[in-house]
XYZ file of C-alpha atoms in Angstrom:
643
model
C -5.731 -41.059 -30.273
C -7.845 -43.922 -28.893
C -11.030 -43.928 -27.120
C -9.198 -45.112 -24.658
C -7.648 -41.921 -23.707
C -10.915 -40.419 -22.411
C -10.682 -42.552 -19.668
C -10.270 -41.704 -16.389
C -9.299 -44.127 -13.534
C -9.237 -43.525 -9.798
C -6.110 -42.723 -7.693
C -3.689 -45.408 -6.520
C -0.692 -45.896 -4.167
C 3.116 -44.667 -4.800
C 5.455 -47.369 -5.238
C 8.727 -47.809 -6.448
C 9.537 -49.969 -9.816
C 12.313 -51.611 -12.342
C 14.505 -50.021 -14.997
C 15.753 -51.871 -17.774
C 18.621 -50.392 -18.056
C 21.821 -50.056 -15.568
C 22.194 -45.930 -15.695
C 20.023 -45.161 -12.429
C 22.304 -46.988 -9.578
C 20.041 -48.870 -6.620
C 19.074 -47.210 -3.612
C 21.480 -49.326 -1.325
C 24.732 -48.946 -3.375
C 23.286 -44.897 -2.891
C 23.082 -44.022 0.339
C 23.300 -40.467 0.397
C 20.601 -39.049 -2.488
C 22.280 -36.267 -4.418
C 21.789 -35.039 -7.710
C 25.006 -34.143 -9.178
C 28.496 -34.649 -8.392
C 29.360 -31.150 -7.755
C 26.181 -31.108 -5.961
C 28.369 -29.906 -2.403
C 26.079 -26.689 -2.490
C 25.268 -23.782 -0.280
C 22.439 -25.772 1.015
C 24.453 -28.917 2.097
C 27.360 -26.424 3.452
C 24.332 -25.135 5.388
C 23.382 -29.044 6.888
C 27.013 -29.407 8.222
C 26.844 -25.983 9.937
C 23.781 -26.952 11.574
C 24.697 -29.551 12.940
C 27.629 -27.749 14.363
C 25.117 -25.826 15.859
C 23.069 -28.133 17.481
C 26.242 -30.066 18.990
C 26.830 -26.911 20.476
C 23.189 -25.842 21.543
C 22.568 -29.559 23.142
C 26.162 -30.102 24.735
C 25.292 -25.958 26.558
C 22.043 -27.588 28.646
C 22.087 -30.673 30.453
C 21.344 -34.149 29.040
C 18.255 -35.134 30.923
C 16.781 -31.256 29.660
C 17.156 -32.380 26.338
C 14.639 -35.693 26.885
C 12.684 -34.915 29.531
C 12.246 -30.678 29.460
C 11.360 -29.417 32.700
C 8.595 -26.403 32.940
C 10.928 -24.432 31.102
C 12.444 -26.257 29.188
C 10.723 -28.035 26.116
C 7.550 -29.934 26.928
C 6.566 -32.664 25.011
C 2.640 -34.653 24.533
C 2.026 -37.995 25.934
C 1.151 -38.950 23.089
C 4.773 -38.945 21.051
C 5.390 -42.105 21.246
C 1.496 -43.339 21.403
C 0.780 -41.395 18.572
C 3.607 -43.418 15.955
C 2.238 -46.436 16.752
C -1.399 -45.369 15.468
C -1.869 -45.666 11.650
C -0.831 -42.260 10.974
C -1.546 -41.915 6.945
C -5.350 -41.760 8.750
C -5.029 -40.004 11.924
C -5.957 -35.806 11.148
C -7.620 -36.480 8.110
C -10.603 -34.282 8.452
C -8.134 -31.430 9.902
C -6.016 -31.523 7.138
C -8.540 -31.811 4.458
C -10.368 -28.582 6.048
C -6.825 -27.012 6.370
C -6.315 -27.414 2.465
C -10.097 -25.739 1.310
C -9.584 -22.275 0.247
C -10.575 -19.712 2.970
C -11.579 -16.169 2.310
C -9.404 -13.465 3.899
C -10.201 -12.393 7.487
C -11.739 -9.170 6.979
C -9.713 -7.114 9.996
C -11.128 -3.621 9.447
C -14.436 -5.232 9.954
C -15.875 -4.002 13.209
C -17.017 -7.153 14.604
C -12.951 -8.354 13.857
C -11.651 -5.200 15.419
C -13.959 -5.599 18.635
C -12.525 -9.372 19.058
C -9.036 -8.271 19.035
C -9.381 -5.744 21.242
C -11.143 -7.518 24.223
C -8.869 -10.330 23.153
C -5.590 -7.449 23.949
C -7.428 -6.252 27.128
C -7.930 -9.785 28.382
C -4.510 -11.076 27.907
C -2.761 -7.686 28.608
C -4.628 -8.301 32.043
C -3.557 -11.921 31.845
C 0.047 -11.420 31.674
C 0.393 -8.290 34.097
C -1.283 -11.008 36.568
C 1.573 -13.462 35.895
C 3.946 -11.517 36.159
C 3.037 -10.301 39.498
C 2.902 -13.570 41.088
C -1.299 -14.007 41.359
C -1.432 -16.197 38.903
C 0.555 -19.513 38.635
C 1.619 -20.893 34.826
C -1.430 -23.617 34.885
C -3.735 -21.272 35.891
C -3.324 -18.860 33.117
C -3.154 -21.229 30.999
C -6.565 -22.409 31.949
C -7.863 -18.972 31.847
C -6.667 -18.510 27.844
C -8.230 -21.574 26.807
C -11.405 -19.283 26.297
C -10.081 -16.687 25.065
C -8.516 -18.364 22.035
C -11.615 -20.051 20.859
C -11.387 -18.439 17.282
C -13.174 -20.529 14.157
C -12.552 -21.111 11.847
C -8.842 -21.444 12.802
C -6.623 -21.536 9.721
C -8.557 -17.908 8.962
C -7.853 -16.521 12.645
C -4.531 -17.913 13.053
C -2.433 -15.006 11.374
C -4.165 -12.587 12.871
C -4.301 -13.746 16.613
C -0.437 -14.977 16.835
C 0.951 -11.525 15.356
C -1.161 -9.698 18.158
C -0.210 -12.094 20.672
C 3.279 -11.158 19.678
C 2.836 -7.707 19.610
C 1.383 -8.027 23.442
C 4.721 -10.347 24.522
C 7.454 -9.735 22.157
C 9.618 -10.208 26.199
C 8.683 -14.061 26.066
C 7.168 -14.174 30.070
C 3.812 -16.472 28.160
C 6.190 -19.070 26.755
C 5.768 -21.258 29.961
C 2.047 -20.850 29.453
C 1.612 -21.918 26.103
C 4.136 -24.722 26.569
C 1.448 -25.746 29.681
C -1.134 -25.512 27.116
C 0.545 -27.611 24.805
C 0.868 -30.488 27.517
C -2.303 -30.660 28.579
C -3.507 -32.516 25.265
C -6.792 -32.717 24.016
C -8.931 -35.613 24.434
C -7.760 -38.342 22.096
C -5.821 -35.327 20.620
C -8.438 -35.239 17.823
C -10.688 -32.488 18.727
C -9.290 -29.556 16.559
C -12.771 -27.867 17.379
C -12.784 -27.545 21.235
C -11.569 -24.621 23.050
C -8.596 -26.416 24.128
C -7.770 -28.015 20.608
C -7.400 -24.671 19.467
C -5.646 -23.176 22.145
C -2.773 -25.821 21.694
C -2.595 -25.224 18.556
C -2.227 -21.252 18.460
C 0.149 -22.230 21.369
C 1.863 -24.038 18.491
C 2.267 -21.275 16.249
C 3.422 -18.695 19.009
C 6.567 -20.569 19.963
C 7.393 -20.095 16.449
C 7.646 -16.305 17.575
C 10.675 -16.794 19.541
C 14.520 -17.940 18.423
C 15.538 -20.320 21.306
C 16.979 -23.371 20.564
C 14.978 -25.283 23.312
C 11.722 -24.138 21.722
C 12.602 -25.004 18.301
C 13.921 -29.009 19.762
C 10.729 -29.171 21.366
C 8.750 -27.513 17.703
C 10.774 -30.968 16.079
C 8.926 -33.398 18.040
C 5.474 -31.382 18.236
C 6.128 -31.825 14.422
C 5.659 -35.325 14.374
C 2.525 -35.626 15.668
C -0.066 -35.159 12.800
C -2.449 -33.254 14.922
C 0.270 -30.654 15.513
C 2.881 -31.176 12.796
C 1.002 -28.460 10.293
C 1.312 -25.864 13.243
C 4.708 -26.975 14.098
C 5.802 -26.816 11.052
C 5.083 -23.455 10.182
C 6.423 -21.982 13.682
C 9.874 -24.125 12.915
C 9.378 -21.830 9.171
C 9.001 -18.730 11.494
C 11.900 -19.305 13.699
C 13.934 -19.170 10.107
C 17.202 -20.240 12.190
C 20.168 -22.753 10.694
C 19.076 -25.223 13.893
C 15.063 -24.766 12.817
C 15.995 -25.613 9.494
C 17.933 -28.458 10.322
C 15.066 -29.779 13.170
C 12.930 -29.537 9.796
C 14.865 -31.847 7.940
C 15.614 -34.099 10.152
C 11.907 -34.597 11.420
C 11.389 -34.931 7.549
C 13.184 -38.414 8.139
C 10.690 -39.451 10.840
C 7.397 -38.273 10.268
C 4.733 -40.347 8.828
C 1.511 -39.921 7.224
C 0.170 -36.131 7.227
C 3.029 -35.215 9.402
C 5.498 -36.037 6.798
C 3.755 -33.792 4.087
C 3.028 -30.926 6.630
C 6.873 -31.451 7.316
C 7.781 -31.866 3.092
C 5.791 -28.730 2.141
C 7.423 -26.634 4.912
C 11.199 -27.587 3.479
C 9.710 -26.774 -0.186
C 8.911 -23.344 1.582
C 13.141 -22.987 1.823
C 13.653 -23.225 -2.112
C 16.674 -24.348 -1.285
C 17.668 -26.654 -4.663
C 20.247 -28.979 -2.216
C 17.222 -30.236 -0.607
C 15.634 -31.656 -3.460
C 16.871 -34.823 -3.805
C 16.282 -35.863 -0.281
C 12.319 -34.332 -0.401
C 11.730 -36.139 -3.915
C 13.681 -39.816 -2.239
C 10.986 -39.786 0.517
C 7.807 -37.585 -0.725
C 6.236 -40.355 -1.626
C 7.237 -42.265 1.545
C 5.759 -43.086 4.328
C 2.502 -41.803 3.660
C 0.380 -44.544 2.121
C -2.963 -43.695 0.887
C -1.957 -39.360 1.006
C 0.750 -39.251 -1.754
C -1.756 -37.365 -4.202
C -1.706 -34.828 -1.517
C 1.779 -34.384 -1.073
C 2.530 -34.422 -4.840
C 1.212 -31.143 -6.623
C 3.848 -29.435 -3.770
C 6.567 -31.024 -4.977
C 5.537 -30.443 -8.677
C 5.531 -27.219 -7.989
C 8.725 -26.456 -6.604
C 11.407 -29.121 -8.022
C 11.926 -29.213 -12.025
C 11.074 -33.474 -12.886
C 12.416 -32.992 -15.761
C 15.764 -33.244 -14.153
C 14.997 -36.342 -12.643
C 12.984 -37.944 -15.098
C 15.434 -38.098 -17.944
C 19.312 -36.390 -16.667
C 21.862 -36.189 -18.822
C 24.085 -39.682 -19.553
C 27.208 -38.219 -17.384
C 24.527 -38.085 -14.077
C 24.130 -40.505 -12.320
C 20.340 -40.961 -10.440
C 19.205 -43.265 -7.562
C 16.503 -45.266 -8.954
C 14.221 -44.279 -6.164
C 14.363 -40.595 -7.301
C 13.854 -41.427 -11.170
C 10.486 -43.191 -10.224
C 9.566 -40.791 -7.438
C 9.634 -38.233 -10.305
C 7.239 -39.970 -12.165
C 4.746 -40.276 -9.718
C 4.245 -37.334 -9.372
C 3.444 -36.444 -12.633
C 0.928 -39.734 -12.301
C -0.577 -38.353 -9.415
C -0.734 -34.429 -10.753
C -2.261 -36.041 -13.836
C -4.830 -37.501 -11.812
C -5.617 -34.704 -10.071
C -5.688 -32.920 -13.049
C -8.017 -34.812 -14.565
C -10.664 -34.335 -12.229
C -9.897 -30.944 -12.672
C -11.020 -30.651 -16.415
C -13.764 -32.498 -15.752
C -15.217 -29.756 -13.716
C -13.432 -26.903 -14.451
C -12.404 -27.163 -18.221
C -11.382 -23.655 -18.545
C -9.365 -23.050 -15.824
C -5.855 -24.059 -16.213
C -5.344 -27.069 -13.816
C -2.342 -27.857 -11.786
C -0.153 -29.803 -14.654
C -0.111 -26.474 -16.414
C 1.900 -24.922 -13.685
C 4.660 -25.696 -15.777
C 5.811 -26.190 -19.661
C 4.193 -29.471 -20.762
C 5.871 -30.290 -23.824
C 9.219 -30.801 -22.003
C 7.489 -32.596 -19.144
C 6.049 -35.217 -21.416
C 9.489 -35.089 -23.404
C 11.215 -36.179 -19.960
C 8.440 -38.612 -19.054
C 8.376 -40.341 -22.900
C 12.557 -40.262 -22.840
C 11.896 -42.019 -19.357
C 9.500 -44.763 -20.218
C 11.551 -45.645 -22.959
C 15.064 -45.205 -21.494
C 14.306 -46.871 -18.037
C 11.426 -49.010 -18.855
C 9.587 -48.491 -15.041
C 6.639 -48.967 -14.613
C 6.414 -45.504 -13.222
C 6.866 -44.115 -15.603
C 4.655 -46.317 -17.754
C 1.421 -45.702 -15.450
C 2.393 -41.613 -15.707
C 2.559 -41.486 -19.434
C -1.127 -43.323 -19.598
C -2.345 -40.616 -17.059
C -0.689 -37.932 -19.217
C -1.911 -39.437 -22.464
C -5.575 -39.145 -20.974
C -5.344 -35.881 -19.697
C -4.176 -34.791 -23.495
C -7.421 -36.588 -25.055
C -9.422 -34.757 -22.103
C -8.158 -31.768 -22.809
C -8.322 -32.002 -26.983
C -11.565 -33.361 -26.711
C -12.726 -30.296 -25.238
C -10.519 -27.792 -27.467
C -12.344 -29.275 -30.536
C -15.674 -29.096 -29.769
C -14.815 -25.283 -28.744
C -15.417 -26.211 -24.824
C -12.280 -24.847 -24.045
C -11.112 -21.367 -25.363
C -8.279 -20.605 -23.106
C -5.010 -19.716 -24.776
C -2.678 -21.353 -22.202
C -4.476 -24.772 -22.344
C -4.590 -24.663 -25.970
C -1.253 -23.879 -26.745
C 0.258 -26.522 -23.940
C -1.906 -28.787 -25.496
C -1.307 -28.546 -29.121
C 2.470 -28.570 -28.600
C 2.228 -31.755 -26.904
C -0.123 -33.339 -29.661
C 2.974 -34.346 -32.237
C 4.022 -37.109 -29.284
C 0.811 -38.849 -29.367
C 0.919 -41.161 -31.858
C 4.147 -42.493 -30.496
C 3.023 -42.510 -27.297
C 0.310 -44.502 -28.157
C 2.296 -46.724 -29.925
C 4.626 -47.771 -27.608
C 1.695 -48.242 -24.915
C 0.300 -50.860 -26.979
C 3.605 -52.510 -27.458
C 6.152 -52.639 -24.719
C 4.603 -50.501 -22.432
C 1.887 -53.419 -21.528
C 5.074 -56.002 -21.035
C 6.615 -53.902 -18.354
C 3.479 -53.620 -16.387
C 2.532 -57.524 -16.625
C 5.887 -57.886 -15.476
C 5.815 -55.735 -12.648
C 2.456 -57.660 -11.637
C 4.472 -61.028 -12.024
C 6.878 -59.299 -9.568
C 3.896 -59.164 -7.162
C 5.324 -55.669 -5.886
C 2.280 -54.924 -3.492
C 3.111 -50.637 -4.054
C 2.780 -50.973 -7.710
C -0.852 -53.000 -7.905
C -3.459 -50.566 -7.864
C -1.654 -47.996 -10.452
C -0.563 -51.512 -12.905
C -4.252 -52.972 -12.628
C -5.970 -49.434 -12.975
C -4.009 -48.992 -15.805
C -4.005 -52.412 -17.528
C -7.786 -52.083 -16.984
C -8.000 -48.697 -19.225
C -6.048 -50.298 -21.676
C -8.599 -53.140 -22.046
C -5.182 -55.415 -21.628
C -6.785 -59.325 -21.680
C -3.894 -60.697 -20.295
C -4.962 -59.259 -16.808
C -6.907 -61.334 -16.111
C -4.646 -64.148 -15.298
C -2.323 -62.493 -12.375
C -5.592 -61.491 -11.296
C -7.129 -64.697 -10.881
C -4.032 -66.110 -9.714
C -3.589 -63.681 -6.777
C -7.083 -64.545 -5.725
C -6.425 -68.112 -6.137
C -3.400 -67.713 -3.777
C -5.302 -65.620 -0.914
C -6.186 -67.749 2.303
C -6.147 -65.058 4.825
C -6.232 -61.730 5.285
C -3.638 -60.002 7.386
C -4.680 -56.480 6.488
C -6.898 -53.466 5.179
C -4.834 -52.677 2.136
C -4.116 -56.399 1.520
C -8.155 -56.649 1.154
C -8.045 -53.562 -0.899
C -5.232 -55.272 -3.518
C -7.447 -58.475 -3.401
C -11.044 -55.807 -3.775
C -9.596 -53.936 -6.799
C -8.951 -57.685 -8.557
C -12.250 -58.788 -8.304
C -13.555 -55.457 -9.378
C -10.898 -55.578 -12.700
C -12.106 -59.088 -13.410
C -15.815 -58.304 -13.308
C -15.154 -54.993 -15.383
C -13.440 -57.358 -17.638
C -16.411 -59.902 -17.689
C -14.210 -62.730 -16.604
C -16.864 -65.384 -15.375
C -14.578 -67.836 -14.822
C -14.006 -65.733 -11.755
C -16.998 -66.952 -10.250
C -15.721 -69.907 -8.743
C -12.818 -67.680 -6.944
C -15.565 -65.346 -5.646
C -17.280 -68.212 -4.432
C -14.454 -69.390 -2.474
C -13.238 -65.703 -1.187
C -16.885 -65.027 0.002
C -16.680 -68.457 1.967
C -13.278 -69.374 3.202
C -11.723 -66.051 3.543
C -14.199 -63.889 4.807
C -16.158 -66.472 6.746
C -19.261 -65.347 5.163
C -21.571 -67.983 8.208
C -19.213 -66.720 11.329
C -20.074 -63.137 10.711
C -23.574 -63.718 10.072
C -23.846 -65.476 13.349
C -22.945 -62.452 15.092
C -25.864 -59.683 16.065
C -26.371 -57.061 13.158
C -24.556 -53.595 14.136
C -26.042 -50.149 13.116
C -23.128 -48.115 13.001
C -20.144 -49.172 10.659
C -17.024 -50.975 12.585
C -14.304 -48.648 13.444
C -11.060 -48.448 11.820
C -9.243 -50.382 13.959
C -11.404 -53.344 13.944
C -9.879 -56.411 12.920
C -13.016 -57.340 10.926
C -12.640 -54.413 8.760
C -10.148 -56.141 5.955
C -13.013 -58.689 5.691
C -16.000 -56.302 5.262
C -13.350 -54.646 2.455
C -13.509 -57.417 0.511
C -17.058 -58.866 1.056
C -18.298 -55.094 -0.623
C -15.808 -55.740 -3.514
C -16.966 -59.340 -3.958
C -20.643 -57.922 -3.507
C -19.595 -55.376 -6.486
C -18.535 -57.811 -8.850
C -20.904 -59.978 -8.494
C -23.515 -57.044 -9.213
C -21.576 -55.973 -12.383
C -21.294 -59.728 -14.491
C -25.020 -60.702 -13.144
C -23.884 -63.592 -11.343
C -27.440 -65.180 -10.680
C -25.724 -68.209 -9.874
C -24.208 -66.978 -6.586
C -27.724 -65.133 -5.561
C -27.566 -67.431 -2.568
C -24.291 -65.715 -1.157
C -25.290 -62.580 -1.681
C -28.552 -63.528 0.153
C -26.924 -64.565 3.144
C -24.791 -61.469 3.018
C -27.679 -59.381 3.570
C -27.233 -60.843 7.414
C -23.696 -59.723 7.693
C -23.243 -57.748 11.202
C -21.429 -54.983 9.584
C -24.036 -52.183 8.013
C -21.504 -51.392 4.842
C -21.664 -55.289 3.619
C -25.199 -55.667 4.097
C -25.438 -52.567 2.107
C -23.551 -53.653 -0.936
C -26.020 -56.578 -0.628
C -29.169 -55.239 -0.817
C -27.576 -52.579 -3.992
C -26.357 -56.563 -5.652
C -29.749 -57.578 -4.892
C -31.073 -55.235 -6.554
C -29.725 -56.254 -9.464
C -29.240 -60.030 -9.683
C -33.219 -60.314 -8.381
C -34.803 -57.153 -9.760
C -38.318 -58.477 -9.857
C -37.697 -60.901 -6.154
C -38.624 -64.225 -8.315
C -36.878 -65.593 -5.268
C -38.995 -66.089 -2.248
C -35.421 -66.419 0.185
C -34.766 -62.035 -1.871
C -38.117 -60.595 -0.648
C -37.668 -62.560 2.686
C -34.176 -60.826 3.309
C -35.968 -57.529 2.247
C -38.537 -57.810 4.684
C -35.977 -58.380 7.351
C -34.013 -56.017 6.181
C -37.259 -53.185 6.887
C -36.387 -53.277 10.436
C -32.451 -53.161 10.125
C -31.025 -51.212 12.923
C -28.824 -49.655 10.363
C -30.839 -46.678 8.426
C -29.089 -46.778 5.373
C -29.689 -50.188 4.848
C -33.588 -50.191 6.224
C -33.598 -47.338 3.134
C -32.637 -49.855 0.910
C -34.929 -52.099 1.846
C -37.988 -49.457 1.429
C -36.879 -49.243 -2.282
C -36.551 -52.914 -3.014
C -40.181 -53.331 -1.054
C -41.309 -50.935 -4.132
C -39.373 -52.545 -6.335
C -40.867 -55.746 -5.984
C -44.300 -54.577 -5.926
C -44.260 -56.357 -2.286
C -47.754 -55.283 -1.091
C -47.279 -57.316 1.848
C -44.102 -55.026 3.214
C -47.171 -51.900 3.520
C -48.102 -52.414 7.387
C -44.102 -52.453 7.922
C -43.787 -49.152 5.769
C -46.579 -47.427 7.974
C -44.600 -48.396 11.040
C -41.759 -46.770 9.803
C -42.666 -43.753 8.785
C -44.499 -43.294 11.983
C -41.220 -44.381 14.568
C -37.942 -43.694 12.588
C -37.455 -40.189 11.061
C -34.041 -41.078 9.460
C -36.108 -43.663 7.475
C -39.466 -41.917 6.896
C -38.198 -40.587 3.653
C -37.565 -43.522 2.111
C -40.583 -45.202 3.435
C -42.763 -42.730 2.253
C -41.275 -42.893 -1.134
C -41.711 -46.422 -1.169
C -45.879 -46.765 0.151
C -46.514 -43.839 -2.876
C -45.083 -46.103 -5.325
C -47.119 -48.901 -3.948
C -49.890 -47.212 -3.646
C -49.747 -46.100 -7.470
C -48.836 -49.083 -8.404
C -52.120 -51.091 -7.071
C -54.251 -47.758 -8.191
């Protein structure tokens, strides 16, 4: 194997690619994804019965209940609608990413656990007697359990709490309240940490308690909000009804961003085969950015080889063929960084047989000719060189790894073969094809391949680039530049020049007054401060002293995160500030209302020996803490350095 499968390149988006040969039919002549023809199974008997069933549960309650629920009906955020509109691969990040660390058991024999419970019993026991007997109204009590449900962390509590909630109202008479709870919303319905986030959310969970076909319509469209969908989910999973398992699916079709893969792990929870198809088609959907989150669930559960190479009577929807391979890209990834830090602990990719996984995936590449398929084989090919590289040097000593490993290791030298023969033609075509999904994985890939022939879509897709219209079109444009100066093309210079100028605007944000906290998400300056730091980068890596003047004047920019990436090019294109206009932007730079770059500046003042920057150092290490580190660091080196 090559030294090139030691590599190991970042994540990149899902897309969907080209075949080369006419087996897999498109996705238009396909409407309806299924697998095989006698694929009319249990599951998809099941679909048609529930929607039998929810014809007849919606045409049993009026029309206008089924939109707008009254108080006892199903009550719906104000932020449904709202919410859609917002980028939603983004929105829930942090809760999600909390929701997915491992959490140790709640201890409930512990006395400290058993005390909580109980007072929590007594109080709502109390609670609900109150309700019942008229002296409390619905909003009331539900302002009154807003305390009592402040339990953290709440993935750990959760169980626990709902199944003695349960236990307290098996009856039903607190469904109004936590339906009241659920309106009231939190404040930008982000706060997962206040009293009321959690609150809604256990509110959430306990309508999952009870089988009524109103609760479970209004469980569909909690679930497509991605602040509630992992709560809603799970209650729709609770419910276990034909109707909740159809509101599942069809809120599958809707969702977006986390909500979709809160939504696409909860079907996967069904093992129900006849949903496959239709989980794999849009997995990897909808949910730019996440799909290596969404991917090691669906690895788990549906057998890719299947997909990847069926037998010649099947017939497959493209979409689903290259679907399948992304996944393995993305559990390849993922397992990559894996062995890296855990080399003896089987990572995810060994959750099933490998040598017919890479069997599928080879017969793929070759059969299809996707670039798919292509980038998945590269990731697997590197995780095999990881992995060997390890098992040789006696690193890694555990007998499942080892044997997956060496069963695979016949493949490689055809493997690697045909990646440095056709395999590099179908990814220069799909580049030529411009398909904006399939970038980052063809470039990343192309790049660990050492492929010189990159370099000219790259340069021509910078050449082409006037404006920018949004974040990920600055990210495409970012991870050119950054393959180009990885590549040492300095005939890129020129197109830096130009991108630095006339698409960012490089002297209209420099006009503006400096900011010290970076620009939201939403800003519409963000795609340009995305592709200033990338232009910043390269610059940095193929010592471009030539263009010291730009990155100079970027050390003015009003956003904190280019003026960053800067002073770190600075750093290196004027190590020893020969230039007078370097140490003057450092200077500057010493009172930057920004701390992280006024850091920066403290250890280019020591870099450059600049004696003169001392009486600013003193000031800040006297007036501004967050900096007093690094100016401290910076007079000691100073001061040895005169000594």
């Amino acid at each position: 194997m090559t030294d090139v499968y030691h590599d190991q390149p970042e994540p990149a988006a899902s897309a969907s690619g080209q075949e080369a040969r006419a087996t897999p039919v498109s996705d238009e002549e396909t409407l309806s994804v299924e697998m095989k023809p006698q694929a009319a199974s249990a599951a998809q008997e099941e679909g048609q019965a529930l929607a039998a069933e929810e014809g007849a549960a919606s045409s049993a309650r009026p029309a206008e209940a089924a939109e707008q629920p009254g108080e006892s009906g199903a009550a719906t955020t104000a932020t449904d609608l709202e919410g859609r509109r917002r980028p939603l691969e983004y929105a829930a990040t942090p809760e999600h990413l909390l929701a997915r660390q491992p959490q140790p058991p709640l201890d409930v024999e512990s006395l400290a656990v058993r005390e909580r419970l109980s007072r929590l019993r007594t109080d709502v026991m109390t609670l609900l007697t109150d309700l019942r007997w008229g002296v409390l109204s619905v909003e009331e009590a539900a302002r009154r359990l807003v305390p009592l449900l402040d339990f953290s962390p709440l993935p750990q509590w959760a169980p626990v709490v709902t199944a003695h909630l349960y236990e307290i109202d098996r009856a039903g008479s607190l469904i109004p309240v936590w339906q009241a709870l659920i309106a009231r919303g939190d404040p930008g319905n982000q706060e997962m940490e206040t009293p009321l986030g959690k609150a809604r959310r256990l509110a959430v969970l306990m309508l999952g308690s009870y089988k009524d076909s109103e609760l479970t319509i209004l469980l569909g469209r909690l679930a497509l909000d991605p602040h509630l969908s992992l709560y809603a989910s799970q209650a729709l999973l609770r419910q276990n009804t034909l109707l909740a398992r159809q509101t599942l699916m069809r809120a599958v079709k809707e969702a977006e961003g986390w909500a979709r893969i809160d939504l696409i792990e909860a079907c996967l929870k069904l093992k129900q085969p006849g949903f496959f198809d239709l989980l794999l088609a849009l997995g990897l959907e909808g949910i730019p950015g996440l799909e290596a989150y969404v991917a090691p669930s669906l690895y788990r559960a549906i057998p890719l080889e299947a997909y990847l190479d069926p037998p010649p009577e099947v017939t497959l929807p493209s979409r689903l063929i290259q679907h399948a391979a992304l996944v393995c890209y993305y559990v390849c990834l993922e397992s990559i960084r894996s062995a890296s830090t855990q080399p003896e602990q089987p990572s995810l990719v060994f959750e099933h047989e490998l040598l017919p996984l890479a069997q599928a995936l080879f017969a793929s590449a070759r059969r299809y000719g996707g670039w798919p398929q292509v980038v998945a084989l590269h990731q697997l090919a590197l995780l095999l060189g990881r992995y060997w590289s390890g098992i040789v040097r006696s690193l890694i000593r555990e007998p499942r790894i080892i044997q997956s490993v060496t069963s695979c290791l016949p493949l490689v030298p055809e493997i690697e073969r045909w990646m440095n023969g056709p395999a590099r033609d179908i990814l220069l075509a799909a580049l030529h094809d411009r398909d904006e999904q399939a970038w980052s994985p063809v470039v990343r890939t192309l790049l660990d391949l050492r492929e010189p022939r990159l370099c000219a879509p790259l340069l021509a897709s910078l050449e082409r680039a006037n404006r920018l219209e949004s974040a990920e079109e600055a990210q495409r444009l970012g991870l050119a530049c950054e393959a180009l100066a990885a590549l040492g093309e300095r005939r890129a210079l020129d197109v830096f020049r130009r991108l630095l100028i006339e698409v960012v605007v490089l002297s209209e944000r420099t006009a503006q007054a400096q900011r010290a906290d970076p620009l939201p998400p939403e800003n519409e300056r963000v795609p340009g401060s995305i592709l200033a730091v990338a232009v910043l980068r390269s610059l940095a890596l193929l010592e471009a002293r030539e263009c010291l003047d730009l990155v100079v004047q970027a050390c003015h920019d009003f956003d904190p995160v280019v003026r960053e990436a800067a002073f770190m090019a600075l750093m290196r294109l004027d190590a020893s500030g020969e230039q007078w206009s370097s140490r003057m932007a450092m200077r500057e730079a010493l009172s930057d209302p920004a701390p992280a770059v006024a850091a920066f500046a403290c250890r280019l003042a020591a870099q450059y020996r600049d004696r003169e920057s001392v009486p600013a150092l003193r000031y800040l290490l006297q007036s501004r803490p967050s900096v007093r580190e690094a100016a401290a660091a910076a007079l000691a080196q100073l001061e040895q350095a005169v000594a």
